[in-house]
CSV table of C-alpha atoms in Angstrom, one decimal:
chain,number,residue,atom,x,y,z
A,25,MET,CA,41.0,162.3,34.3
A,26,ASN,CA,40.9,162.4,30.5
A,27,GLY,CA,44.4,163.6,30.0
A,28,GLU,CA,47.7,164.0,31.9
A,29,ASN,CA,47.5,167.8,31.8
A,30,GLU,CA,44.1,168.1,33.3
A,31,THR,CA,43.8,169.7,36.8
A,32,VAL,CA,41.3,169.2,39.6
A,33,PRO,CA,38.9,172.2,39.4
A,34,CYS,CA,39.0,174.4,42.5
A,35,LYS,CA,36.2,176.8,43.5
A,36,VAL,CA,38.4,178.9,45.8
A,37,SER,CA,41.7,180.5,44.8
A,38,ARG,CA,44.0,182.5,47.0
A,39,ILE,CA,46.1,183.9,44.2
A,40,GLY,CA,46.1,187.7,44.4
A,41,GLU,CA,43.9,187.5,47.5
A,42,HIS,CA,43.7,190.6,49.7
A,43,ARG,CA,45.7,190.2,52.9
A,44,PRO,CA,43.8,191.8,55.8
A,45,VAL,CA,46.1,191.1,58.7
A,46,THR,CA,48.9,193.6,59.6
A,47,VAL,CA,51.5,192.7,62.2
A,48,VAL,CA,53.6,194.9,64.4
A,49,LEU,CA,56.7,193.3,66.0
A,50,GLY,CA,59.6,194.4,68.1
A,51,THR,CA,63.0,193.9,66.4
A,52,GLN,CA,65.3,194.2,69.4
A,53,TRP,CA,65.1,193.5,73.2
A,54,GLY,CA,61.7,194.9,73.6
A,55,ASP,CA,60.6,198.4,74.7
A,56,GLU,CA,60.9,199.8,71.1
A,57,GLY,CA,57.7,201.7,71.3
A,58,LYS,CA,55.4,199.2,69.7
A,59,GLY,CA,52.4,200.5,71.6
A,60,LYS,CA,52.6,203.9,69.9
A,61,VAL,CA,52.8,202.3,66.5
A,62,VAL,CA,49.9,200.0,67.2
A,63,ASP,CA,47.8,202.9,68.6
A,64,MET,CA,48.5,204.9,65.4
A,65,LEU,CA,47.5,202.0,63.1
A,66,ALA,CA,44.5,201.0,65.3
A,67,THR,CA,42.7,204.3,64.5
A,68,LYS,CA,42.0,202.7,61.1
A,69,THR,CA,41.6,199.1,62.2
A,70,ASP,CA,38.6,197.1,63.1
A,71,ILE,CA,40.2,194.5,65.4
A,72,CYS,CA,43.5,194.6,67.4
A,73,CYS,CA,44.9,191.3,68.8
A,74,ARG,CA,47.5,190.0,71.2
A,75,CYS,CA,48.8,186.6,70.2
A,76,GLN,CA,51.4,185.7,72.9
A,77,GLY,CA,52.9,186.7,76.2
A,78,GLY,CA,51.1,187.9,79.3
A,79,ASN,CA,51.2,190.9,81.6
A,80,ASN,CA,55.0,190.8,81.5
A,81,ALA,CA,54.6,193.1,78.5
A,82,GLY,CA,54.6,196.9,78.9
A,83,HIS,CA,53.2,199.1,76.2
A,84,SER,CA,52.8,202.9,76.7
A,85,VAL,CA,50.3,204.9,74.7
A,86,HIS,CA,50.0,208.7,74.8
A,87,VAL,CA,46.8,210.3,73.5
A,88,ASP,CA,45.7,213.9,74.0
A,89,GLY,CA,48.1,214.4,76.8
A,90,LYS,CA,47.0,211.3,78.7
A,91,GLU,CA,49.2,208.3,79.2
A,92,TYR,CA,48.0,204.7,79.2
A,93,ALA,CA,50.1,201.7,80.4
A,94,PHE,CA,49.0,198.4,79.0
A,95,HIS,CA,50.4,195.0,80.0
A,96,LEU,CA,47.9,192.4,78.9
A,97,LEU,CA,45.2,194.5,77.0
A,98,PRO,CA,45.9,195.2,73.3
A,99,SER,CA,46.9,198.8,72.9
A,100,GLY,CA,44.3,199.4,70.2
A,101,ILE,CA,41.6,199.3,72.9
A,102,VAL,CA,41.9,203.0,73.5
A,103,ASN,CA,40.4,203.5,70.0
A,104,ALA,CA,36.6,203.5,70.4
A,105,GLY,CA,36.0,201.8,67.1
A,106,CYS,CA,38.5,198.9,67.6
A,107,THR,CA,37.7,195.5,69.1
A,108,ALA,CA,40.5,194.0,71.2
A,109,VAL,CA,41.2,190.3,71.2
A,110,ILE,CA,43.3,188.4,73.6
A,111,GLY,CA,44.3,185.2,71.7
A,112,ASN,CA,44.8,181.6,72.7
A,113,GLY,CA,48.6,182.0,72.7
A,114,VAL,CA,48.4,184.5,75.6
A,115,VAL,CA,48.5,183.6,79.3
A,116,ALA,CA,46.3,185.7,81.4
A,117,HIS,CA,46.3,186.6,85.1
A,118,LEU,CA,42.7,187.7,85.6
A,119,PRO,CA,43.1,189.8,88.8
A,120,GLN,CA,45.8,191.9,87.2
A,121,MET,CA,43.8,192.2,83.9
A,122,PHE,CA,40.8,193.6,85.7
A,123,HIS,CA,43.1,195.9,87.7
A,124,GLU,CA,44.6,197.1,84.4
A,125,ILE,CA,41.1,197.9,83.1
A,126,GLU,CA,40.3,199.8,86.2
A,127,VAL,CA,43.5,201.9,86.1
A,128,ASN,CA,42.9,202.8,82.4
A,129,GLU,CA,39.1,202.8,82.4
A,130,HIS,CA,38.8,206.6,81.9
A,131,GLY,CA,40.1,206.2,78.4
A,132,LEU,CA,38.5,202.8,77.4
A,133,GLY,CA,34.9,203.9,76.9
A,134,ASN,CA,32.7,200.9,76.1
A,135,TRP,CA,35.4,198.3,76.6
A,136,LYS,CA,32.9,195.7,77.7
A,137,ASP,CA,31.5,195.6,74.2
A,138,ARG,CA,35.0,195.6,72.6
A,139,LEU,CA,37.1,193.1,74.6
A,140,ILE,CA,37.2,189.4,73.6
A,141,ILE,CA,39.2,186.7,75.3
A,142,SER,CA,39.9,183.3,73.7
A,143,ASP,CA,38.3,180.3,75.5
A,144,ARG,CA,41.7,178.5,74.8
A,145,CYS,CA,43.7,181.2,76.6
A,146,HIS,CA,45.6,179.7,79.6
A,147,LEU,CA,45.4,181.1,83.1
A,148,VAL,CA,48.2,182.5,85.2
A,149,PHE,CA,47.7,181.9,88.9
A,150,ASP,CA,49.3,183.6,91.9
A,151,LEU,CA,51.1,180.3,92.5
A,152,HIS,CA,52.8,180.6,89.1
A,153,GLN,CA,54.1,184.0,90.3
A,154,GLN,CA,55.5,182.5,93.5
A,155,VAL,CA,57.1,179.7,91.5
A,156,ASP,CA,58.6,182.3,89.1
A,157,GLY,CA,60.2,184.0,92.1
A,158,HIS,CA,61.5,180.8,93.6
A,159,GLN,CA,63.0,179.7,90.2
A,160,GLU,CA,64.7,183.1,89.7
A,161,THR,CA,66.2,183.1,93.2
A,162,GLY,CA,67.4,179.6,92.7
A,163,ARG,CA,69.4,180.6,89.7
A,164,GLY,CA,71.6,182.8,91.9
A,165,HIS,CA,74.2,184.7,89.9
A,166,GLU,CA,72.8,183.2,86.7
A,167,SER,CA,69.3,184.7,87.1
A,168,ILE,CA,67.6,185.6,83.9
A,169,GLY,CA,65.9,188.8,85.2
A,170,THR,CA,62.3,187.8,84.7
A,171,THR,CA,59.4,190.1,85.7
A,172,LYS,CA,58.3,187.4,88.2
A,173,LYS,CA,54.8,187.7,86.8
A,174,GLY,CA,54.4,183.9,86.5
A,175,ILE,CA,54.6,183.8,82.7
A,176,GLY,CA,57.3,181.2,82.3
A,177,PRO,CA,55.7,178.8,84.9
A,178,ALA,CA,52.3,179.3,83.2
A,179,TYR,CA,53.7,178.3,79.8
A,180,SER,CA,55.4,175.4,81.6
A,181,SER,CA,52.0,174.2,82.9
A,182,LYS,CA,50.7,174.6,79.4
A,183,ALA,CA,53.5,172.5,77.9
A,184,THR,CA,53.3,169.7,80.6
A,185,ARG,CA,49.5,169.6,80.0
A,186,ASN,CA,48.4,170.4,83.5
A,187,GLY,CA,47.5,174.1,82.9
A,188,LEU,CA,44.0,175.5,83.1
A,189,ARG,CA,42.3,177.5,80.4
A,190,MET,CA,39.4,179.9,80.2
A,191,CYS,CA,37.1,177.1,79.0
A,192,ASP,CA,38.0,175.2,82.2
A,193,LEU,CA,37.1,178.1,84.4
A,194,LEU,CA,33.8,178.6,82.7
A,195,GLY,CA,32.9,174.9,82.6
A,196,ASP,CA,32.0,172.5,85.4
A,197,TYR,CA,33.5,174.2,88.5
A,198,ASP,CA,34.1,170.9,90.4
A,199,HIS,CA,36.2,169.8,87.5
A,200,PHE,CA,38.1,173.1,87.5
A,201,SER,CA,38.6,172.8,91.3
A,202,GLY,CA,40.0,169.3,91.0
A,203,LYS,CA,42.4,170.3,88.2
A,204,PHE,CA,43.5,173.4,90.3
A,205,ARG,CA,44.1,171.3,93.4
A,206,ASN,CA,46.2,168.9,91.3
A,207,LEU,CA,48.2,171.8,89.9
A,208,VAL,CA,48.9,173.0,93.5
A,209,ASP,CA,49.9,169.5,94.6
A,210,GLN,CA,52.4,169.1,91.7
A,211,TYR,CA,54.1,172.4,92.4
A,212,SER,CA,54.1,171.9,96.1
A,213,ARG,CA,56.1,168.7,95.7
A,214,ILE,CA,58.7,170.7,93.8
A,215,PHE,CA,58.6,173.8,96.0
A,216,PRO,CA,57.6,172.6,99.6
A,217,ASP,CA,57.5,176.2,100.9
A,218,LEU,CA,54.9,177.3,98.3
A,219,GLU,CA,52.1,179.1,100.1
A,220,VAL,CA,48.7,178.6,98.5
A,221,ASP,CA,45.3,179.0,100.3
A,222,VAL,CA,43.5,176.7,98.0
A,223,GLU,CA,40.0,177.4,99.3
A,224,ALA,CA,40.5,181.2,99.1
A,225,GLU,CA,41.8,180.9,95.5
A,226,LEU,CA,38.9,178.8,94.4
A,227,LYS,CA,36.5,181.2,96.0
A,228,LYS,CA,38.2,184.1,94.2
A,229,TYR,CA,38.1,182.4,90.8
A,230,LYS,CA,34.4,181.4,91.3
A,231,GLU,CA,33.7,185.1,91.5
A,232,LEU,CA,36.1,186.0,88.7
A,233,ARG,CA,34.5,183.5,86.3
A,234,GLU,CA,31.2,185.3,86.4
A,235,ARG,CA,33.0,188.6,85.8
A,236,VAL,CA,35.0,187.3,82.8
A,237,ARG,CA,32.2,185.1,81.3
A,238,PRO,CA,30.7,187.8,79.1
A,239,LEU,CA,34.2,188.5,77.5
A,240,VAL,CA,35.1,184.9,76.6
A,241,ARG,CA,34.4,183.3,73.3
A,242,GLU,CA,35.8,181.0,70.7
A,243,THR,CA,38.1,183.4,68.8
A,244,VAL,CA,39.4,181.2,65.9
A,245,SER,CA,36.0,181.2,64.1
A,246,TYR,CA,35.4,184.8,65.2
A,247,LEU,CA,38.6,186.0,63.5
A,248,HIS,CA,38.0,183.8,60.4
A,249,LYS,CA,34.5,185.2,60.0
A,250,SER,CA,35.9,188.7,60.5
A,251,ILE,CA,38.4,188.1,57.7
A,252,GLU,CA,35.7,186.8,55.4
A,253,ALA,CA,33.6,189.9,56.2
A,254,GLY,CA,36.4,192.2,55.1
A,255,LYS,CA,37.5,193.4,58.5
A,256,SER,CA,41.0,194.7,59.0
A,257,ILE,CA,43.0,193.0,61.7
A,258,LEU,CA,46.1,194.4,63.5
A,259,ILE,CA,48.3,192.0,65.5
A,260,GLU,CA,50.3,193.5,68.4
A,261,GLY,CA,53.4,191.6,69.3
A,262,ALA,CA,54.6,191.6,72.9
A,263,GLN,CA,58.2,191.4,73.9
A,264,SER,CA,60.5,191.2,70.9
A,265,THR,CA,62.4,189.0,68.4
A,266,ILE,CA,65.6,188.9,70.4
A,267,LEU,CA,63.5,187.7,73.3
A,268,ASP,CA,61.8,184.9,71.3
A,269,ILE,CA,62.0,181.5,73.0
A,270,ASP,CA,63.5,179.9,69.8
A,271,PHE,CA,65.3,182.8,68.1
A,272,GLY,CA,66.3,185.0,71.0
A,273,LEU,CA,69.4,185.1,73.1
A,274,TYR,CA,68.7,181.9,75.1
A,275,PRO,CA,68.3,181.6,78.1
A,276,TYR,CA,67.7,185.3,78.4
A,277,VAL,CA,64.4,185.1,76.6
A,278,THR,CA,60.7,185.2,77.3
A,279,SER,CA,58.6,182.0,77.2
A,280,SER,CA,56.7,182.5,74.0
A,281,ASN,CA,57.2,183.0,70.3
A,282,CYS,CA,57.2,186.8,69.8
A,283,SER,CA,58.4,186.6,66.2
A,284,VAL,CA,56.0,186.4,63.3
A,285,GLY,CA,55.4,182.6,63.7
A,286,GLY,CA,53.7,183.3,67.0
A,287,VAL,CA,50.9,185.1,65.1
A,288,CYS,CA,49.6,182.0,63.5
A,289,THR,CA,49.9,179.7,66.5
A,290,GLY,CA,48.7,182.3,69.0
A,291,LEU,CA,45.5,183.2,67.1
A,292,GLY,CA,44.7,180.3,64.8
A,293,ILE,CA,45.0,182.2,61.5
A,294,PRO,CA,46.8,180.9,58.4
A,295,PRO,CA,50.0,182.6,57.0
A,296,HIS,CA,48.3,183.6,53.7
A,297,VAL,CA,46.1,186.2,55.4
A,298,ILE,CA,49.2,188.1,56.7
A,299,GLY,CA,50.1,191.2,54.7
A,300,ASP,CA,52.4,193.9,56.1
A,301,VAL,CA,54.8,193.0,58.9
A,302,PHE,CA,56.1,196.2,60.4
A,303,GLY,CA,59.2,196.1,62.6
A,304,VAL,CA,59.6,198.6,65.3
A,305,VAL,CA,63.2,199.8,65.9
A,306,LYS,CA,64.3,202.1,68.7
A,307,ALA,CA,66.9,204.6,67.4
A,308,TYR,CA,69.3,203.3,70.0
A,309,LEU,CA,69.3,200.1,71.9
A,310,THR,CA,68.1,199.1,75.4
A,311,ARG,CA,67.5,195.9,77.4
A,312,VAL,CA,66.6,194.9,80.9
A,313,GLY,CA,67.9,192.0,82.9
A,314,SER,CA,71.1,190.0,82.5
A,315,GLY,CA,72.9,188.8,79.4
A,316,ALA,CA,75.4,190.1,76.8
A,317,PHE,CA,74.9,193.5,75.3
A,318,PRO,CA,77.7,194.2,72.7
A,319,THR,CA,76.9,197.9,72.1
A,320,GLU,CA,76.1,198.8,75.7
A,321,LEU,CA,77.3,202.2,77.0
A,322,SER,CA,78.3,202.1,80.6
A,323,ASP,CA,79.5,205.7,80.7
A,324,ASP,CA,77.8,209.1,80.8
A,325,MET,CA,76.4,208.6,77.3
A,326,GLY,CA,74.5,205.6,78.5
A,327,LYS,CA,73.2,207.6,81.5
A,328,LEU,CA,72.1,210.4,79.2
A,329,LEU,CA,70.2,207.9,77.0
A,330,LEU,CA,68.6,206.5,80.1
A,331,GLU,CA,67.4,209.8,81.4
A,332,ARG,CA,66.4,211.5,78.1
A,333,GLY,CA,64.6,208.4,76.9
A,334,HIS,CA,63.1,207.8,80.4
A,335,GLU,CA,64.2,204.2,80.0
A,336,TYR,CA,62.4,202.5,82.9
A,337,GLY,CA,60.3,199.4,82.5
A,338,VAL,CA,56.5,200.0,82.2
A,339,THR,CA,55.9,196.6,84.0
A,340,THR,CA,58.7,196.6,86.6
A,341,GLY,CA,60.1,200.1,86.8
A,342,ARG,CA,63.6,198.7,86.4
A,343,PRO,CA,66.1,201.0,84.7
A,344,ARG,CA,67.1,199.7,81.2
A,345,ARG,CA,70.6,199.2,80.0
A,346,CYS,CA,71.3,201.5,77.1
A,347,GLY,CA,73.7,201.4,74.1
A,348,TRP,CA,74.1,202.2,70.4
A,349,LEU,CA,71.9,200.9,67.7
A,350,ASP,CA,72.9,197.4,66.5
A,351,LEU,CA,72.2,196.7,62.8
A,352,VAL,CA,73.5,193.1,62.9
A,353,MET,CA,70.8,192.4,65.4
A,354,LEU,CA,68.2,194.2,63.3
A,355,ASN,CA,69.2,192.4,60.1
A,356,TYR,CA,68.8,189.1,62.0
A,357,SER,CA,65.3,190.1,63.1
A,358,ASN,CA,64.4,191.0,59.5
A,359,MET,CA,65.6,187.5,58.3
A,360,ILE,CA,63.2,185.9,60.7
A,361,ASN,CA,60.2,188.1,60.3
A,362,GLY,CA,60.4,189.5,56.7
A,363,PHE,CA,59.6,193.1,57.5
A,364,THR,CA,57.8,195.1,54.8
A,365,ALA,CA,58.7,198.4,56.5
A,366,LEU,CA,60.2,199.7,59.7
A,367,ALA,CA,59.2,202.3,62.3
A,368,VAL,CA,62.1,204.0,63.9
A,369,THR,CA,61.1,205.4,67.3
A,370,LYS,CA,62.7,207.9,69.7
A,371,LEU,CA,65.0,209.6,67.2
A,372,ASP,CA,64.5,212.8,69.2
A,373,ILE,CA,66.4,211.3,72.1
A,374,LEU,CA,69.6,211.5,70.0
A,375,ASP,CA,69.1,215.2,69.4
A,376,VAL,CA,71.8,216.3,71.9
A,377,PHE,CA,74.7,214.1,70.9
A,378,GLU,CA,77.8,215.5,69.2
A,379,GLU,CA,78.2,212.3,67.3
A,380,VAL,CA,76.3,209.0,67.2
A,381,LYS,CA,77.5,205.5,66.5
A,382,ILE,CA,75.9,202.5,64.8
A,383,GLY,CA,77.1,198.9,65.1
A,384,ILE,CA,77.4,197.4,61.6
A,385,GLY,CA,79.5,194.3,62.1
A,386,TYR,CA,80.7,191.6,64.6
A,387,ASN,CA,84.1,190.1,65.1
A,388,LEU,CA,84.8,187.0,67.2
A,389,HIS,CA,88.3,185.8,67.9
A,390,GLY,CA,89.5,188.0,65.0
A,391,LYS,CA,87.1,186.6,62.5
A,392,LYS,CA,84.0,188.3,61.0
A,393,VAL,CA,80.7,186.9,62.3
A,394,GLU,CA,78.0,187.0,59.6
A,395,THR,CA,74.9,187.1,61.8
A,396,PHE,CA,73.6,187.3,65.4
A,397,PRO,CA,75.1,184.4,67.3
A,398,ALA,CA,73.0,181.8,69.2
A,399,SER,CA,75.3,181.7,72.2
A,400,ASP,CA,75.3,184.3,74.9
A,401,ASP,CA,78.9,183.3,75.7
A,402,ASP,CA,79.8,184.2,72.1
A,403,LEU,CA,78.0,187.5,72.2
A,404,LEU,CA,79.9,188.4,75.4
A,405,ARG,CA,83.1,188.1,73.4
A,406,ILE,CA,81.9,190.0,70.3
A,407,LYS,CA,83.9,193.0,69.2
A,408,VAL,CA,81.6,195.5,67.4
A,409,GLU,CA,82.5,197.3,64.3
A,410,TYR,CA,81.0,200.8,64.3
A,411,ILE,CA,80.4,203.7,61.9
A,412,THR,CA,80.5,207.1,63.5
A,413,LEU,CA,78.1,209.8,62.2
A,414,PRO,CA,78.0,213.5,63.2
A,415,GLY,CA,75.1,214.4,65.4
A,416,TRP,CA,72.5,217.0,64.5
A,417,LYS,CA,72.4,219.0,67.7
A,418,THR,CA,68.9,220.3,66.8
A,419,SER,CA,65.5,219.4,68.3
A,420,THR,CA,63.4,217.2,66.0
A,421,GLU,CA,60.3,217.1,68.2
A,422,SER,CA,58.3,219.5,66.1
A,423,VAL,CA,59.3,218.0,62.7
A,424,ARG,CA,56.6,216.2,60.7
A,425,LYS,CA,58.2,215.8,57.3
A,426,PHE,CA,61.4,213.8,56.5
A,427,SER,CA,62.8,216.6,54.4
A,428,ASP,CA,62.6,219.0,57.4
A,429,LEU,CA,64.8,216.7,59.5
A,430,PRO,CA,68.4,217.9,60.0
A,431,ILE,CA,70.6,216.4,57.2
A,432,ASN,CA,72.6,214.4,59.7
A,433,ALA,CA,69.4,212.9,61.1
A,434,GLN,CA,68.3,212.0,57.6
A,435,LYS,CA,71.7,210.3,57.0
A,436,TYR,CA,71.2,208.3,60.2
A,437,ILE,CA,67.9,206.9,58.9
A,438,LYS,CA,69.3,206.2,55.5
A,439,VAL,CA,72.1,204.1,57.0
A,440,ILE,CA,69.5,201.9,58.6
A,441,GLN,CA,67.6,201.4,55.3
A,442,ASP,CA,70.7,200.7,53.3
A,443,TYR,CA,72.0,198.1,55.7
A,444,VAL,CA,68.8,196.1,56.3
A,445,HIS,CA,67.3,196.8,52.8
A,446,VAL,CA,63.9,197.6,54.3
A,447,PRO,CA,62.3,201.0,53.9
A,448,VAL,CA,61.7,203.2,57.0
A,449,ARG,CA,58.0,204.2,56.8
A,450,TRP,CA,57.7,206.1,60.1
A,451,ILE,CA,60.0,208.0,62.4
A,452,GLY,CA,59.0,208.8,66.0
A,453,VAL,CA,60.1,212.1,67.4
A,454,GLY,CA,58.1,212.4,70.6
A,455,LYS,CA,55.6,210.6,72.9
A,456,ASP,CA,52.2,211.7,71.5
A,457,ARG,CA,50.3,210.0,68.8
A,458,ASP,CA,50.9,212.8,66.3
A,459,SER,CA,54.7,212.9,67.0
A,460,MET,CA,55.4,210.8,64.0
A,461,ILE,CA,56.9,211.4,60.6
A,462,GLU,CA,55.4,209.3,57.8
A,463,LEU,CA,57.6,208.8,54.8
A,464,PHE,CA,55.1,207.0,52.5
């Protein structure tokens, strides 16, 4: 150094760098319609990725009158020009993954050339699903309401470092077999009535490894090279922010980070490549399973939302609990994820209501609560402050311009924008890909 003000020369600068990664996340309790938004964006995207969760997710896509139900596959795979990546942060149950491919194969075209699975991706075994069921039963009246797909136990195996990954399956099979037997032994000591035919499972996975081998690769370098080559990448979040293991309503959460932080850890990409983060908001609110739900409607209005919205789980078929939109929750999601724009889905479901309510504030023990609470016990005691808006009593399903929406429907959207201070970019008014109003 010749002087105090000199700096070390740098050949690479990230200032003003193009950010090629777009993220789509749920803002509520899941089931917001992320699959539809991802499918819409994937038509102009090179690569679509899943970064967390497993086949406990349920994303529906409607294209040309056909419906596709995805649980583990990224929704963008229905687009012929889009490569689908299952990242290292995902846990995969291979038999169900291949079943999902078979069920949807009529619309997947050359999927074998467009599906890539990380070699660091952890495996979900049938024994994980058995353990999931045992744990849920053991909770009794405090059951969480898991899908019993083995996702939580698989992540537990990952955290306790006795899980098995794709690279284990494709490596030395004797080594894989030994690790699998050890996993069975450990769980059998905890759950003596666990039923695992070890030899049959090992035979099954010996066949599965040859079937999956062409799809598995090291995805961290693949994604980085794709970014360097100027490829556009779309990240599809599974579950939702209020189900996040850290930021959700614990313990009624999933087992992964389904907020924006899970994108980096689940794919091995750095934060500086992330550009737009789009939050998907259902125009009302739903959830499955147990736990507090301050804006829940347990009356005929709730039943009407259930039936009009066809609010039954894609993965489990369970009916969803329904209620009014909660903007305190949405604002909390925005604080965590930093949304650049919102997509409001299923506005058309509200077309028949005389009036609609929106939760805009919380009170607990007579005092205003500034944000979404950490404790489920506190949320159970929350009193919601609502605003009531007149309904529009007009079908919006054929509307494709914001200015053509009924005035009261426009006001509903503007309340959301004004409260969260994030622009609404899309409004969904039907199931199909083209049933979307784009504002900018």
